[in-house]
CSV table of C-alpha atoms and ligand atoms in Angstrom, one decimal:
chain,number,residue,atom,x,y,z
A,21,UNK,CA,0.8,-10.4,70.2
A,22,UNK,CA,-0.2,-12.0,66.9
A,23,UNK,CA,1.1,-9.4,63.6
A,24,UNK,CA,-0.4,-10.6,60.0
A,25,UNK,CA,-0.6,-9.0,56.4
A,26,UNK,CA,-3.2,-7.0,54.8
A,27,UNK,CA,-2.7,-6.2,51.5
A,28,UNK,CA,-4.7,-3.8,49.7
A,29,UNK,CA,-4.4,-4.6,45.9
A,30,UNK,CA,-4.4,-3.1,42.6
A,31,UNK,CA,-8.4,-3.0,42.4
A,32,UNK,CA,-8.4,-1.2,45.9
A,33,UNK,CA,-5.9,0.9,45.0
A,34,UNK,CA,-7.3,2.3,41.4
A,35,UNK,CA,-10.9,2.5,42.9
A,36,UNK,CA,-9.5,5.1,45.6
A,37,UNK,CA,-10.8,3.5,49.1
A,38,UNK,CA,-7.7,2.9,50.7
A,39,UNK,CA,-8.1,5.1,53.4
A,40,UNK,CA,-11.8,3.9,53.5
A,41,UNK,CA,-10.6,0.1,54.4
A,42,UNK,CA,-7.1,1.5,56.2
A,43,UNK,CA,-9.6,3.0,58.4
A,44,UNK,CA,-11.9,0.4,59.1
A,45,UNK,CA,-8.6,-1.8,60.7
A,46,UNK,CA,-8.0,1.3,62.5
A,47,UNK,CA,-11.4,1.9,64.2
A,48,UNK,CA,-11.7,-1.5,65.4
A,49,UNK,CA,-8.3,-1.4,67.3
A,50,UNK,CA,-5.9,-3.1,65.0
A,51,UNK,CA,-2.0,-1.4,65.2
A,52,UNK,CA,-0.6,-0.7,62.0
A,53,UNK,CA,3.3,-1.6,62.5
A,54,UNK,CA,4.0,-1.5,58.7
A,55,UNK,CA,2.9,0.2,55.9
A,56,UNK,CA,4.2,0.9,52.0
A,57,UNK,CA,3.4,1.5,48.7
A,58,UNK,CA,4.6,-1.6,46.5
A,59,UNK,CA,4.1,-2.2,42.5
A,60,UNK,CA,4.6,-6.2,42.4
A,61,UNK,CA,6.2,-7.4,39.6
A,62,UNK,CA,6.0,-11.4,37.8
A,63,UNK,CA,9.0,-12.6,39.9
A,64,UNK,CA,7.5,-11.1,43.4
A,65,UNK,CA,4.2,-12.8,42.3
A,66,UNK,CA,5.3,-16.0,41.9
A,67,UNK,CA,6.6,-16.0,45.3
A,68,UNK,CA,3.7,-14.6,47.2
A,69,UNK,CA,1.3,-16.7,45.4
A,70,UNK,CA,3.8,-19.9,45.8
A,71,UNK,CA,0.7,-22.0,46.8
A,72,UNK,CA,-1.5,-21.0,43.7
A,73,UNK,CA,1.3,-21.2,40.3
A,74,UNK,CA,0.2,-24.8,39.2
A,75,UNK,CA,-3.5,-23.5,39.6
A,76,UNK,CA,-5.5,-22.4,36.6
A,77,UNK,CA,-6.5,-19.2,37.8
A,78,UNK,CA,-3.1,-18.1,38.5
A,79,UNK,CA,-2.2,-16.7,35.2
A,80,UNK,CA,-4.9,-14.1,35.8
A,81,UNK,CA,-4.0,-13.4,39.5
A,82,UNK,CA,-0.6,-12.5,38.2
A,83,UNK,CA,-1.9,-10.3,35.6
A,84,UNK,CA,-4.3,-8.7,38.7
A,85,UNK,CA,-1.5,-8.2,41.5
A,86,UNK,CA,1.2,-7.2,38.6
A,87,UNK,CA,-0.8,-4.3,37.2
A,88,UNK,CA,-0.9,-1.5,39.3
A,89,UNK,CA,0.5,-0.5,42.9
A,90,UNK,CA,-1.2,-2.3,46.3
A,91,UNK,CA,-1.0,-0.8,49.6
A,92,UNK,CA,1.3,-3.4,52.1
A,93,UNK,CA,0.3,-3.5,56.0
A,94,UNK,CA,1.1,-5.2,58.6
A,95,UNK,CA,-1.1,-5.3,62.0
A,96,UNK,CA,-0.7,-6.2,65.3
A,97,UNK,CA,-3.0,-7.6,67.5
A,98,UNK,CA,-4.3,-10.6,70.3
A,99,UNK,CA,-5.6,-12.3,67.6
A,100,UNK,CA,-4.8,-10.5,64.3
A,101,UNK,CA,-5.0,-12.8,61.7
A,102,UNK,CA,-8.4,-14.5,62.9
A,103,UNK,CA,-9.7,-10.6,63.5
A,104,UNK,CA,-8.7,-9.7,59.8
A,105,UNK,CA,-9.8,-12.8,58.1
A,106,UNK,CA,-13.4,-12.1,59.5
A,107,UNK,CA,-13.4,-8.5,58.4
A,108,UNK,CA,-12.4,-9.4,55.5
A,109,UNK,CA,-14.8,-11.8,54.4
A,110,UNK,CA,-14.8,-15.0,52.0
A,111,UNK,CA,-13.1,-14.9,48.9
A,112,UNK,CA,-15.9,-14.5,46.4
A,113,UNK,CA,-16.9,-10.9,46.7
A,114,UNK,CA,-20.9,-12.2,45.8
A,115,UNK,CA,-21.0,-15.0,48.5
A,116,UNK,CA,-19.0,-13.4,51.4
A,117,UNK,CA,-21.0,-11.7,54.0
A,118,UNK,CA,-22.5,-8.2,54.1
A,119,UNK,CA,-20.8,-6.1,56.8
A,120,UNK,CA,-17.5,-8.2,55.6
A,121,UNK,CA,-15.2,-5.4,53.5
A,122,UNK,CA,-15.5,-8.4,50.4
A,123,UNK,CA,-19.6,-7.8,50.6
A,124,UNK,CA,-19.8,-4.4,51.2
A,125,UNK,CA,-17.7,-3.4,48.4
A,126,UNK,CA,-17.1,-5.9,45.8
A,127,UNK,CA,-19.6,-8.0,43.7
A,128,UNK,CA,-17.5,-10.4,41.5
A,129,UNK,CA,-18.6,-14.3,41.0
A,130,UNK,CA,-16.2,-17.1,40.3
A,131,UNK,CA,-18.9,-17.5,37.6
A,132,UNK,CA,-19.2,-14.5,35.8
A,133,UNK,CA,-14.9,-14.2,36.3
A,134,UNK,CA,-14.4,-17.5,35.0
A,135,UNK,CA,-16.2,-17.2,31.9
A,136,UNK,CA,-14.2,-13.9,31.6
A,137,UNK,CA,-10.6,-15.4,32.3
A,138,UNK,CA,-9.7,-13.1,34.2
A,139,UNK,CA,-9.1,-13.0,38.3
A,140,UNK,CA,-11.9,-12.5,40.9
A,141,UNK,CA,-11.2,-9.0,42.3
A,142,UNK,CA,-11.7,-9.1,45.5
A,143,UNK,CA,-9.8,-6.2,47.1
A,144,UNK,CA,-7.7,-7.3,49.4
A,145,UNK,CA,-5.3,-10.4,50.6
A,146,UNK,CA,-5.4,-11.4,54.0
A,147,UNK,CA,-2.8,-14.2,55.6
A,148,UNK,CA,-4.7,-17.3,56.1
A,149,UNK,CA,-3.0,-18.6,59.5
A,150,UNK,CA,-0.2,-17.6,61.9
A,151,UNK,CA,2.5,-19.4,59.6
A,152,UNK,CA,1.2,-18.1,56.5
A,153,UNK,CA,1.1,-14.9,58.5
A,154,UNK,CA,5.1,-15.5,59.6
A,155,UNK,CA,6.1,-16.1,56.2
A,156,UNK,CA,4.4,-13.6,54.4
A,157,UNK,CA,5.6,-10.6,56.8
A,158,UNK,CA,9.1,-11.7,56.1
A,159,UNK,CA,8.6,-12.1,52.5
A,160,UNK,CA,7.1,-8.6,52.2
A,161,UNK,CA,8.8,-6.0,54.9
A,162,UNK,CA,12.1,-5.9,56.4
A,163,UNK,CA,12.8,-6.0,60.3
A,164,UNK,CA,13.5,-2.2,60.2
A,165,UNK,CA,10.4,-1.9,58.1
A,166,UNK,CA,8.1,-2.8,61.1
A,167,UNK,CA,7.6,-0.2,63.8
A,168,UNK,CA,7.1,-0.2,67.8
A,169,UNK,CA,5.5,2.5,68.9
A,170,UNK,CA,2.9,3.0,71.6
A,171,UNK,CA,-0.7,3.6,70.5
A,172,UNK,CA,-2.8,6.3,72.5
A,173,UNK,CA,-4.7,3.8,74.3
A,174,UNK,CA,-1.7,2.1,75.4
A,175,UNK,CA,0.1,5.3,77.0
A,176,UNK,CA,-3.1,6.8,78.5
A,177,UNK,CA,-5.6,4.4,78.9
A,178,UNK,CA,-4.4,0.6,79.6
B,204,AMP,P1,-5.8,-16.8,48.7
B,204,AMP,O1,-4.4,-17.2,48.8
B,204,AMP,O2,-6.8,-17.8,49.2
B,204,AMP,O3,-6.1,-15.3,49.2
B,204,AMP,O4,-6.1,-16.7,47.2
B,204,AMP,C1,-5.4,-15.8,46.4
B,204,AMP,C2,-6.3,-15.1,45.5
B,204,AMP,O5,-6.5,-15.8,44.3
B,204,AMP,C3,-7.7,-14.8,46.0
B,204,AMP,O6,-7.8,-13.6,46.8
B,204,AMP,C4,-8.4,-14.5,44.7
B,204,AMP,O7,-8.1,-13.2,44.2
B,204,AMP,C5,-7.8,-15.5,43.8
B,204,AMP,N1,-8.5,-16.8,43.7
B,204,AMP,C6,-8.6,-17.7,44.7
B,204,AMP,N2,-9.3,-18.8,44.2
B,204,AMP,C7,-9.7,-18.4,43.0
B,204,AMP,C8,-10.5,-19.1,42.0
B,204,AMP,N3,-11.1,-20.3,42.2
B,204,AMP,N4,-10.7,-18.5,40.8
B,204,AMP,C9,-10.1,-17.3,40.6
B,204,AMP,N5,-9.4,-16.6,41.5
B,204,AMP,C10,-9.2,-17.2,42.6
């Protein structure tokens, strides 16, 4: 079994479809193991987003994951972090895929954000590989944080 993390930031949060996307993971068999309610602040930041601080755009990212609360999830599955990457969709909201949660939801460009100075909202984080997905797990919940339990379909129909 192959766990990653979702998380479902400030923009998801403030536009109220939590559930909406929460639900979509759900449906297409993904097991929630770990789930809470965060508000990051600079320090927090700066480690999640390790790999971006030198970038340009990271000033605004920081201002975007810093300003209000994001949903933290971690899911369990075969081939989770493969599984939620394509759900997800590409970064820029107007280039990923329709059907993706990034198309169906979001329209930001790196254009139109650029000129603006601010980050591209895009709704959600998604680890990029099993070693991203390793670290960022253990960066964001502790051991007792994550849960085994046995899903429905695992107690009466596997
Ligand atoms: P990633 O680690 O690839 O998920 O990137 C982190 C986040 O940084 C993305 O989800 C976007 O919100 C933001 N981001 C990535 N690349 C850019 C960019 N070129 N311009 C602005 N924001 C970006």
């Amino acid at each position: 079994m192959e766990r990653t993390l979702v998380l479902l930031k400030p923009d998801t949060i403030q536009r109220s479809f939590a559930g909406e996307l929460i639900t979509r993971f759900e449906k297409v068999g993904l097991k929630i193991v770990g789930m809470k309610m965060v508000w990051v602040n600079e320090e927090f930041s700066k480690k999640h987003y390790a790999a971006h601080i030198e970038k340009k755009f990271y000033p605004g990212l920081q201002a975007m994951i810093t300003e209000g609360p994001v949903v933290a999830i971690v899911v369990e599955a075969p081939h989770a972090v493969s599984q939620v990457r394509k759900m997800v969709g590409g970064t820029e909201p107007k280039s990923a895929q329709p059907g993706t949660i990034r198309g169906d939801y979001a329209q930001h460009s790196y254009e139109y954000t650029d000129g603006k100075g601010i980050s591209i909202k895009n709704l959600i984080h998604a680890s990029g590989n099993a070693e991203e997905a390793k670290i960022e797990v253990e960066l964001w919940f502790k051991p007792e944080e994550i849960h085994t339990y046995k899903t429905v379909h695992e107690i009466h129909v596997f």
